[in-house]
Coordinates of N, CA and C in Angstrom, one line a residue:
Chain Z
G1 N 0.8 -1.2 0.0 CA 0.0 0.0 0.0 C 0.9 1.2 0.0
A2 N 0.2 2.4 -0.3 CA 0.9 3.6 -0.3 C 1.4 4.1 1.1
V3 N 2.6 4.6 1.1 CA 3.2 5.0 2.3 C 3.6 6.5 2.3
V4 N 3.3 7.1 3.4 CA 3.6 8.5 3.6 C 4.5 8.6 4.9
S5 N 5.6 9.3 4.7 CA 6.4 9.5 5.9 C 6.5 10.9 6.3
Q6 N 6.8 11.1 7.6 CA 6.9 12.5 8.1 C 8.2 12.5 8.9
H7 N 8.9 13.6 8.8 CA 10.1 13.8 9.6 C 10.2 15.2 10.1
P8 N 10.5 15.5 11.4 CA 10.8 14.4 12.4 C 9.5 13.9 13.0
S9 N 9.6 12.9 13.8 CA 8.4 12.3 14.5 C 8.1 13.2 15.7
R10 N 9.2 13.6 16.3 CA 9.0 14.5 17.5 C 10.1 15.6 17.5
V11 N 9.7 16.8 17.9 CA 10.6 17.9 18.0 C 10.2 18.8 19.2
I12 N 11.3 19.1 19.9 CA 11.1 20.1 21.0 C 12.0 21.3 20.7
C13 N 11.4 22.4 20.8 CA 12.1 23.6 20.4 C 11.8 24.8 21.4
K14 N 12.7 25.8 21.4 CA 12.5 26.9 22.2 C 11.5 27.9 21.6
S15 N 10.8 28.7 22.4 CA 9.9 29.7 21.8 C 10.7 30.7 21.0
G16 N 10.2 31.0 19.8 CA 10.8 31.9 18.9 C 11.6 31.3 17.8
T17 N 11.8 30.0 17.9 CA 12.5 29.3 16.8 C 11.5 28.8 15.7
S18 N 12.1 28.5 14.6 CA 11.3 27.9 13.5 C 11.5 26.4 13.3
V19 N 10.5 25.7 13.0 CA 10.6 24.3 12.9 C 10.0 23.8 11.5
K20 N 10.8 23.0 10.8 CA 10.3 22.5 9.5 C 9.9 21.0 9.6
I21 N 8.8 20.7 9.1 CA 8.3 19.3 9.1 C 8.1 18.9 7.7
E22 N 8.7 17.7 7.4 CA 8.6 17.2 6.0 C 7.6 16.1 5.9
C23 N 6.9 16.1 4.8 CA 5.9 15.0 4.4 C 6.3 14.5 3.1
R24 N 6.5 13.2 3.0 CA 6.9 12.6 1.7 C 6.0 11.4 1.4
S25 N 5.6 11.3 0.1 CA 4.9 10.1 -0.4 C 6.0 9.2 -1.0
L26 N 6.1 8.0 -0.5 CA 7.3 7.2 -0.8 C 7.1 6.4 -2.0
D27 N 5.9 6.0 -2.4 CA 5.8 5.1 -3.5 C 4.7 5.5 -4.5
F28 N 4.3 6.8 -4.4 CA 3.3 7.3 -5.3 C 3.5 8.8 -5.5
Q29 N 2.9 9.3 -6.5 CA 3.0 10.8 -6.7 C 1.7 11.4 -6.2
A30 N 1.9 12.5 -5.5 CA 0.8 13.2 -4.8 C 0.8 14.7 -5.3
T31 N -0.1 15.0 -6.2 CA -0.2 16.4 -6.6 C -0.8 17.2 -5.4
T32 N -1.5 16.6 -4.6 CA -2.2 17.3 -3.5 C -1.8 16.6 -2.1
M33 N -1.4 17.4 -1.2 CA -1.1 17.0 0.2 C -1.9 17.9 1.1
F34 N -2.3 17.4 2.2 CA -3.0 18.1 3.2 C -2.3 18.2 4.6
W35 N -2.4 19.3 5.2 CA -1.8 19.4 6.6 C -2.9 19.6 7.6
Y36 N -2.9 18.7 8.6 CA -3.9 18.8 9.7 C -3.2 19.0 11.0
R37 N -4.0 19.5 12.0 CA -3.5 19.7 13.3 C -4.4 19.0 14.3
Q38 N -3.9 18.3 15.2 CA -4.7 17.6 16.2 C -4.3 17.9 17.6
F39 N -5.2 18.5 18.4 CA -5.0 18.7 19.8 C -5.4 17.5 20.6
P40 N -4.9 17.4 21.8 CA -5.1 16.1 22.6 C -6.6 15.8 22.7
K41 N -6.9 14.6 22.4 CA -8.2 14.0 22.5 C -9.2 14.8 21.6
Q42 N -8.8 15.3 20.5 CA -9.7 16.0 19.6 C -9.5 15.5 18.2
S43 N -10.3 16.0 17.4 CA -10.3 15.5 16.0 C -9.2 16.3 15.2
L44 N -9.1 15.9 13.9 CA -8.1 16.5 13.1 C -8.8 17.8 12.5
M45 N -8.0 18.9 12.5 CA -8.5 20.1 11.9 C -7.6 20.4 10.7
L46 N -8.3 20.5 9.6 CA -7.5 20.9 8.3 C -6.9 22.3 8.5
M47 N -5.6 22.3 8.2 CA -4.9 23.6 8.2 C -4.9 24.2 6.8
A48 N -4.4 23.4 5.9 CA -4.2 23.9 4.5 C -4.1 22.7 3.5
T49 N -4.4 23.1 2.3 CA -4.2 22.1 1.2 C -3.1 22.6 0.3
S50 N -2.2 21.7 0.1 CA -0.9 22.0 -0.6 C -0.9 21.3 -2.0
N51 N -0.8 22.1 -3.0 CA -0.8 21.6 -4.4 C 0.6 21.8 -5.0
E52 N 1.1 20.8 -5.6 CA 2.5 20.9 -6.2 C 2.6 22.0 -7.2
G53 N 3.6 22.8 -7.0 CA 3.9 23.9 -7.9 C 3.0 25.1 -7.8
S54 N 2.2 25.2 -6.8 CA 1.4 26.4 -6.6 C 1.2 26.7 -5.1
K55 N 0.6 27.9 -4.8 CA 0.5 28.3 -3.4 C -0.5 27.4 -2.7
A56 N -0.3 27.2 -1.4 CA -1.2 26.5 -0.6 C -2.5 27.2 -0.3
T57 N -3.5 26.5 -0.1 CA -4.8 27.1 0.3 C -5.0 26.9 1.7
Y58 N -5.1 28.0 2.5 CA -5.3 27.9 3.9 C -6.7 28.0 4.4
E59 N -7.0 27.2 5.4 CA -8.3 27.3 6.0 C -8.5 28.6 6.8
Q60 N -9.7 29.0 7.0 CA -10.0 30.2 7.7 C -9.5 30.1 9.1
G61 N -8.8 31.1 9.5 CA -8.2 31.2 10.9 C -6.8 30.7 11.0
V62 N -6.3 30.1 9.9 CA -4.9 29.6 9.9 C -4.0 30.7 9.3
E63 N -3.0 31.1 10.1 CA -2.1 32.2 9.6 C -1.1 31.7 8.6
K64 N -1.2 32.2 7.4 CA -0.3 31.7 6.4 C 1.1 32.1 6.6
D65 N 1.3 33.2 7.2 CA 2.7 33.7 7.5 C 3.4 33.0 8.6
K66 N 2.6 32.3 9.4 CA 3.1 31.5 10.5 C 3.3 30.1 10.1
F67 N 2.5 29.6 9.3 CA 2.6 28.2 8.9 C 2.8 28.2 7.4
L68 N 4.1 28.2 7.1 CA 4.5 28.2 5.7 C 4.6 26.8 5.1
I69 N 3.9 26.7 3.9 CA 3.8 25.4 3.3 C 4.4 25.5 1.9
N70 N 5.3 24.5 1.6 CA 5.9 24.5 0.3 C 5.8 23.1 -0.3
H71 N 5.3 23.0 -1.5 CA 5.1 21.7 -2.1 C 5.9 21.7 -3.4
A72 N 7.2 21.5 -3.3 CA 8.1 21.7 -4.4 C 8.1 20.5 -5.4
S73 N 7.7 19.4 -5.0 CA 7.7 18.2 -5.9 C 6.5 17.3 -5.7
L74 N 6.4 16.4 -6.5 CA 5.2 15.5 -6.4 C 5.3 14.5 -5.2
T75 N 6.4 14.5 -4.5 CA 6.5 13.6 -3.4 C 6.9 14.3 -2.1
L76 N 7.0 15.6 -2.1 CA 7.4 16.3 -0.9 C 6.7 17.6 -0.6
S77 N 6.1 17.7 0.6 CA 5.6 19.0 1.0 C 6.2 19.2 2.4
T78 N 6.5 20.5 2.7 CA 7.0 20.9 4.0 C 6.1 21.9 4.6
L79 N 6.0 21.8 5.9 CA 5.3 22.8 6.8 C 6.4 23.4 7.7
T80 N 6.5 24.7 7.7 CA 7.4 25.4 8.6 C 6.6 26.2 9.5
V81 N 6.8 25.9 10.8 CA 6.2 26.7 11.9 C 7.2 27.8 12.2
T82 N 6.9 29.1 11.9 CA 7.8 30.1 12.1 C 7.6 30.8 13.5
S83 N 8.6 31.2 14.1 CA 8.6 31.8 15.4 C 7.6 31.1 16.3
A84 N 7.9 29.9 16.5 CA 7.0 29.0 17.3 C 6.8 29.5 18.7
H85 N 5.6 29.3 19.2 CA 5.2 29.7 20.6 C 4.6 28.5 21.3
P86 N 4.5 28.4 22.6 CA 3.9 27.3 23.2 C 2.5 26.9 22.7
E87 N 1.7 27.8 22.3 CA 0.4 27.5 21.8 C 0.4 26.8 20.5
D88 N 1.6 26.8 19.8 CA 1.7 26.0 18.6 C 2.0 24.5 18.9
S89 N 2.2 24.2 20.1 CA 2.5 22.8 20.5 C 1.3 22.0 20.1
S90 N 1.5 20.9 19.3 CA 0.4 20.1 18.8 C 0.9 18.9 18.1
F91 N 0.0 18.1 17.6 CA 0.4 16.9 16.7 C 0.0 17.3 15.3
Y92 N 1.0 17.4 14.4 CA 0.8 17.8 13.1 C 0.8 16.5 12.2
I93 N -0.2 16.4 11.4 CA -0.3 15.2 10.5 C -0.5 15.6 9.1
C94 N 0.2 15.0 8.2 CA 0.0 15.3 6.8 C -0.7 14.1 6.1
S95 N -1.3 14.3 5.0 CA -1.9 13.3 4.2 C -1.6 13.6 2.7
A96 N -1.5 12.6 1.9 CA -1.3 12.7 0.5 C -2.3 12.0 -0.3
R97 N -2.8 12.6 -1.3 CA -3.8 12.0 -2.2 C -3.1 11.3 -3.4
D98 N -3.4 10.0 -3.5 CA -2.9 9.3 -4.7 C -3.7 9.6 -5.9
Q99 N -3.2 10.4 -6.8 CA -3.9 10.8 -8.0 C -4.4 9.7 -8.9
E100 N -3.8 8.5 -8.7 CA -4.2 7.4 -9.6 C -5.4 6.7 -9.1
L101 N -5.8 7.0 -7.9 CA -7.0 6.3 -7.3 C -8.2 7.2 -7.5
A102 N -9.2 6.6 -8.0 CA -10.5 7.3 -8.4 C -11.3 7.7 -7.2
Y103 N -11.1 7.0 -6.1 CA -12.0 7.2 -5.0 C -11.4 8.2 -3.9
N104 N -10.4 8.9 -4.3 CA -9.9 10.0 -3.5 C -9.4 9.5 -2.2
E105 N -8.8 8.3 -2.1 CA -8.2 7.9 -0.8 C -7.0 8.7 -0.5
Q106 N -6.9 9.1 0.7 CA -5.7 9.8 1.2 C -5.0 8.9 2.2
F107 N -3.7 9.0 2.1 CA -2.8 8.2 3.0 C -2.1 9.2 4.0
F108 N -2.1 8.8 5.2 CA -1.6 9.7 6.3 C -0.2 9.3 6.7
G109 N 0.5 10.4 7.0 CA 1.8 10.2 7.7 C 1.6 9.8 9.1
P110 N 2.7 9.4 9.8 CA 2.6 9.0 11.2 C 2.4 10.2 12.2
G111 N 2.6 11.4 11.7 CA 2.4 12.6 12.6 C 3.8 13.1 13.1
T112 N 3.8 14.3 13.5 CA 4.9 15.0 14.1 C 4.4 15.7 15.4
R113 N 5.0 15.3 16.5 CA 4.6 16.0 17.8 C 5.5 17.1 18.0
L114 N 5.0 18.3 18.0 CA 5.8 19.5 18.3 C 5.5 20.0 19.7
T115 N 6.6 20.2 20.4 CA 6.5 20.8 21.8 C 7.4 22.1 21.8
V116 N 6.7 23.2 22.1 CA 7.4 24.5 22.1 C 7.5 24.9 23.6
L117 N 8.8 25.0 24.0 CA 9.0 25.4 25.4 C 8.9 26.9 25.7
Chain Y
G1 N -22.5 23.4 4.3 CA -21.3 22.6 3.9 C -21.3 21.2 4.3
N2 N -20.3 20.4 3.9 CA -20.2 19.0 4.3 C -19.9 18.9 5.8
S3 N -20.4 17.9 6.4 CA -20.0 17.6 7.8 C -20.3 16.2 8.2
V4 N -19.6 15.8 9.3 CA -19.7 14.4 9.8 C -20.0 14.5 11.3
T5 N -21.0 13.7 11.7 CA -21.4 13.6 13.1 C -21.2 12.2 13.6
Q6 N -20.5 11.9 14.6 CA -20.4 10.6 15.1 C -20.6 10.6 16.6
M7 N -21.0 9.5 17.1 CA -21.5 9.4 18.5 C -20.3 9.7 19.4
E8 N -20.7 10.4 20.5 CA -19.7 10.8 21.5 C -19.2 9.5 22.3
G9 N -18.0 9.6 22.7 CA -17.5 8.5 23.5 C -17.3 8.9 24.9
P10 N -16.5 8.2 25.6 CA -15.9 7.0 25.2 C -16.8 5.8 25.3
V11 N -16.5 4.8 24.5 CA -17.3 3.5 24.5 C -16.4 2.5 25.2
T12 N -17.0 1.9 26.2 CA -16.3 0.9 27.0 C -17.0 -0.4 26.9
L13 N -16.2 -1.4 26.4 CA -16.8 -2.7 26.2 C -15.9 -3.8 26.8
S14 N -16.6 -5.0 27.0 CA -15.8 -6.1 27.4 C -15.4 -6.9 26.1
E15 N -14.3 -7.6 26.2 CA -13.9 -8.4 25.1 C -15.0 -9.3 24.6
E16 N -15.1 -9.5 23.3 CA -16.1 -10.3 22.5 C -17.5 -9.6 22.5
A17 N -17.6 -8.4 23.0 CA -18.9 -7.7 22.9 C -19.1 -7.2 21.5
F18 N -20.4 -6.8 21.1 CA -20.7 -6.3 19.8 C -20.5 -4.8 19.9
L19 N -19.9 -4.2 18.8 CA -19.6 -2.8 18.7 C -20.4 -2.1 17.6
T20 N -21.0 -1.0 18.0 CA -21.6 -0.1 17.0 C -21.1 1.3 17.3
I21 N -20.6 2.0 16.3 CA -20.3 3.4 16.4 C -21.1 4.1 15.3
N22 N -22.0 5.0 15.7 CA -22.8 5.6 14.8 C -22.1 6.8 14.1
C23 N -22.4 7.0 12.8 CA -21.9 8.1 12.0 C -22.9 8.5 11.0
T24 N -23.2 9.8 11.0 CA -24.1 10.3 10.0 C -23.4 11.5 9.3
Y25 N -23.8 11.8 8.1 CA -23.1 12.8 7.4 C -24.1 13.8 6.7
T26 N -23.6 14.9 6.3 CA -24.3 15.9 5.5 C -23.4 16.3 4.4
A27 N -23.9 16.1 3.2 CA -23.0 16.4 2.0 C -23.9 16.6 0.8
T28 N -23.4 17.4 -0.1 CA -24.0 17.5 -1.4 C -23.4 16.5 -2.4
G29 N -24.2 16.0 -3.3 CA -23.7 15.0 -4.2 C -23.4 13.7 -3.6
Y30 N -22.4 13.0 -4.1 CA -22.1 11.6 -3.7 C -20.7 11.5 -3.1
P31 N -20.6 11.7 -1.8 CA -19.3 11.7 -1.1 C -18.8 10.2 -1.0
S32 N -17.5 10.1 -0.8 CA -16.9 8.8 -0.4 C -16.8 8.9 1.1
L33 N -17.0 7.7 1.7 CA -17.0 7.6 3.2 C -15.9 6.7 3.7
F34 N -15.4 7.1 4.8 CA -14.2 6.3 5.4 C -14.4 6.2 6.9
W35 N -13.7 5.1 7.4 CA -13.5 5.0 8.8 C -11.9 4.9 8.9
Y36 N -11.4 5.7 9.8 CA -10.0 5.7 10.2 C -9.8 5.3 11.6
V37 N -8.7 4.7 11.9 CA -8.4 4.3 13.3 C -7.1 4.9 13.7
Q38 N -7.0 5.4 14.9 CA -5.8 6.0 15.5 C -5.5 5.3 16.8
Y39 N -4.4 4.5 16.8 CA -3.9 3.9 18.0 C -3.1 4.9 18.8
P40 N -3.0 4.7 20.1 CA -2.3 5.7 21.0 C -0.9 6.1 20.5
G41 N -0.7 7.4 20.3 CA 0.6 7.9 19.9 C 0.9 7.7 18.4
E42 N 0.0 7.3 17.7 CA 0.2 7.0 16.3 C -0.6 7.9 15.3
G43 N -0.3 7.8 14.0 CA -1.1 8.5 13.1 C -2.3 7.7 12.7
L44 N -3.0 8.2 11.7 CA -4.3 7.6 11.3 C -4.0 6.4 10.3
Q45 N -4.8 5.4 10.4 CA -4.8 4.3 9.4 C -6.2 4.1 8.9
L46 N -6.3 3.9 7.6 CA -7.6 3.7 7.0 C -8.0 2.3 7.4
L47 N -9.3 2.2 7.9 CA -9.8 1.0 8.4 C -10.7 0.4 7.3
L48 N -11.6 1.2 6.7 CA -12.4 0.7 5.6 C -13.0 1.9 4.9
K49 N -13.6 1.7 3.7 CA -14.1 2.7 2.9 C -15.3 2.3 2.1
A50 N -16.1 3.2 1.6 CA -17.2 2.9 0.7 C -17.3 4.1 -0.2
T51 N -17.5 3.9 -1.5 CA -17.5 5.0 -2.4 C -18.8 5.3 -3.1
K52 N -19.8 4.4 -2.9 CA -21.1 4.7 -3.4 C -22.2 4.1 -2.6
A53 N -23.4 4.5 -2.8 CA -24.5 4.0 -2.0 C -24.6 2.5 -2.0
D54 N -24.9 1.9 -0.8 CA -25.1 0.5 -0.6 C -23.8 -0.3 -0.6
D55 N -22.7 0.4 -0.9 CA -21.4 -0.3 -0.7 C -21.2 -0.7 0.7
K56 N -20.6 -1.8 1.0 CA -20.2 -2.2 2.3 C -18.7 -2.3 2.4
G57 N -18.1 -1.5 3.2 CA -16.6 -1.6 3.5 C -16.4 -2.6 4.6
S58 N -15.3 -3.4 4.5 CA -15.0 -4.3 5.6 C -13.5 -4.5 5.7
N59 N -13.1 -4.7 6.9 CA -11.7 -5.0 7.2 C -11.5 -5.4 8.6
K60 N -10.7 -6.4 8.9 CA -10.3 -6.8 10.2 C -11.6 -7.1 11.1
G61 N -12.7 -7.6 10.5 CA -13.9 -7.9 11.2 C -14.8 -6.7 11.4
F62 N -14.4 -5.5 11.0 CA -15.2 -4.3 11.0 C -16.0 -4.2 9.7
E63 N -17.2 -3.6 9.8 CA -18.0 -3.4 8.6 C -18.7 -2.1 8.7
A64 N -19.0 -1.5 7.6 CA -19.9 -0.3 7.6 C -20.5 -0.2 6.2
T65 N -21.8 0.1 6.2 CA -22.5 0.2 4.9 C -23.0 1.6 4.6
Y66 N -22.7 2.0 3.4 CA -23.0 3.4 3.0 C -24.5 3.4 2.7
R67 N -25.3 4.1 3.6 CA -26.7 4.2 3.5 C -27.1 5.7 3.1
K68 N -27.4 5.8 1.8 CA -27.7 7.2 1.4 C -29.1 7.7 1.9
E69 N -30.0 6.7 2.0 CA -31.4 7.1 2.5 C -31.4 7.7 3.9
T70 N -30.4 7.2 4.7 CA -30.3 7.6 6.1 C -29.1 8.5 6.3
T71 N -28.3 8.7 5.2 CA -27.0 9.4 5.3 C -26.2 8.9 6.5
S72 N -26.0 7.6 6.5 CA -25.3 7.0 7.6 C -24.2 6.1 7.1
F73 N -23.2 5.8 8.0 CA -22.1 4.9 7.7 C -21.6 4.4 9.1
H74 N -22.5 3.6 9.7 CA -22.2 3.1 11.1 C -21.2 2.0 11.0
L75 N -20.3 2.1 12.0 CA -19.2 1.1 12.1 C -19.7 0.0 13.0
E76 N -19.5 -1.3 12.6 CA -19.9 -2.4 13.5 C -18.8 -3.5 13.5
K77 N -18.7 -4.2 14.6 CA -17.9 -5.4 14.7 C -18.6 -6.3 15.7
G78 N -18.6 -7.6 15.3 CA -19.4 -8.6 16.0 C -18.7 -9.0 17.4
S79 N -17.4 -8.9 17.4 CA -16.7 -9.4 18.6 C -15.4 -8.6 18.8
V80 N -15.4 -7.6 19.7 CA -14.2 -6.8 19.8 C -13.1 -7.5 20.6
Q81 N -11.9 -7.0 20.4 CA -10.8 -7.5 21.1 C -10.1 -6.3 21.8
V82 N -9.3 -6.7 22.8 CA -8.6 -5.6 23.6 C -7.7 -4.8 22.6
S83 N -7.2 -5.4 21.6 CA -6.3 -4.7 20.6 C -7.1 -3.8 19.7
D84 N -8.4 -3.8 19.8 CA -9.2 -2.8 19.0 C -9.3 -1.5 19.8
S85 N -8.8 -1.4 21.0 CA -8.9 -0.1 21.7 C -8.1 1.0 21.0
A86 N -8.8 2.0 20.6 CA -8.3 3.1 19.8 C -9.3 4.2 19.7
V87 N -8.9 5.2 18.9 CA -9.9 6.2 18.5 C -10.3 6.0 17.1
Y88 N -11.6 6.1 16.8 CA -12.1 5.8 15.5 C -12.8 7.1 15.0
F89 N -12.4 7.4 13.7 CA -12.9 8.6 13.1 C -13.6 8.3 11.8
C90 N -14.8 8.8 11.7 CA -15.6 8.7 10.5 C -15.3 9.9 9.7
A91 N -15.2 9.8 8.3 CA -14.8 10.9 7.5 C -15.4 10.8 6.1
L92 N -15.4 11.9 5.4 CA -15.9 11.9 4.1 C -15.1 12.8 3.2
V93 N -15.1 12.5 1.9 CA -14.5 13.4 0.9 C -15.7 13.7 0.0
G94 N -15.9 15.0 -0.3 CA -16.9 15.4 -1.2 C -16.4 15.4 -2.6
Q95 N -16.1 16.6 -3.1 CA -15.6 16.6 -4.4 C -14.2 16.1 -4.6
A96 N -13.8 15.6 -5.7 CA -12.5 15.1 -6.0 C -11.4 16.1 -5.7
G97 N -10.4 15.6 -5.0 CA -9.3 16.5 -4.7 C -9.4 17.3 -3.5
T98 N -10.5 17.2 -2.8 CA -10.7 18.0 -1.6 C -10.3 17.2 -0.4
A99 N -10.1 17.9 0.8 CA -9.6 17.3 2.0 C -10.7 16.4 2.6
L100 N -10.3 15.5 3.4 CA -11.2 14.8 4.3 C -11.8 15.7 5.3
I101 N -13.1 15.4 5.6 CA -13.8 16.1 6.7 C -14.0 15.0 7.7
F102 N -13.5 15.3 8.9 CA -13.6 14.3 10.0 C -14.7 14.5 11.0
G103 N -15.2 13.5 11.6 CA -16.0 13.6 12.8 C -15.1 13.8 13.9
K104 N -15.6 13.9 15.1 CA -14.9 14.3 16.3 C -14.1 13.1 16.9
G105 N -14.4 11.9 16.4 CA -13.7 10.8 16.9 C -14.4 10.1 18.1
T106 N -14.3 8.8 18.2 CA -14.9 8.0 19.3 C -13.9 7.1 19.9
T107 N -13.6 7.3 21.1 CA -12.7 6.5 21.8 C -13.3 5.2 22.2
L108 N -12.7 4.1 21.8 CA -13.1 2.7 22.2 C -12.1 2.1 23.2
S109 N -12.6 1.6 24.3 CA -11.8 1.0 25.3 C -12.4 -0.4 25.5
V110 N -11.6 -1.5 25.2 CA -12.0 -2.8 25.4 C -11.2 -3.5 26.5
S111 N -11.9 -4.1 27.5 CA -11.2 -4.7 28.6 C -11.4 -6.2 28.5
S112 N -10.4 -6.9 29.0 CA -10.5 -8.4 29.0 C -11.2 -9.0 30.2

């Protein structure tokens, strides 16, 4: 089956620093990737839709200048949390849509747990 | 807009009990429907899916049938195991290429 990886799996950083999270589709091409955020014991909230070669589409309430998304290739999207603060601590999950599948299945990465001190 | 509503948890069952987690949806057109499972500390895994009305998705003993007349996609399992303890998310995709819309998740706890 299709595999999506995320790196790093865990990161702890100081307030004010920037953190980059990578999302890779390992065995398929993904023109579209999605970034979600999950708070403890809550559902996944869509942050943005990332399309290869174009600007990401952000959901209402998500600061595009704080959460920079780059989708430079068909297998890689990155999320950079700029000037991170403790309230940015969360579980970030990406998913990638396999464009070859007609039923829109998305494959999820294992998630990245960000802790901002 | 599109939305997913699933039953509030937590659901606590004894091993070998019957499981039902209700899920209903609101969507225009003909969405695809999914159940995802999240084990503690891990990402989401697709459990099963259905892409059109009356389709039944099944995997690992779990089943769900796409009911357009009741806009439902309830998850069932005849005999749960301790290893089924996890959070279960019902989700839909509306138009092609759009993101999944998730329900709030239902925590299942199975004791031996």
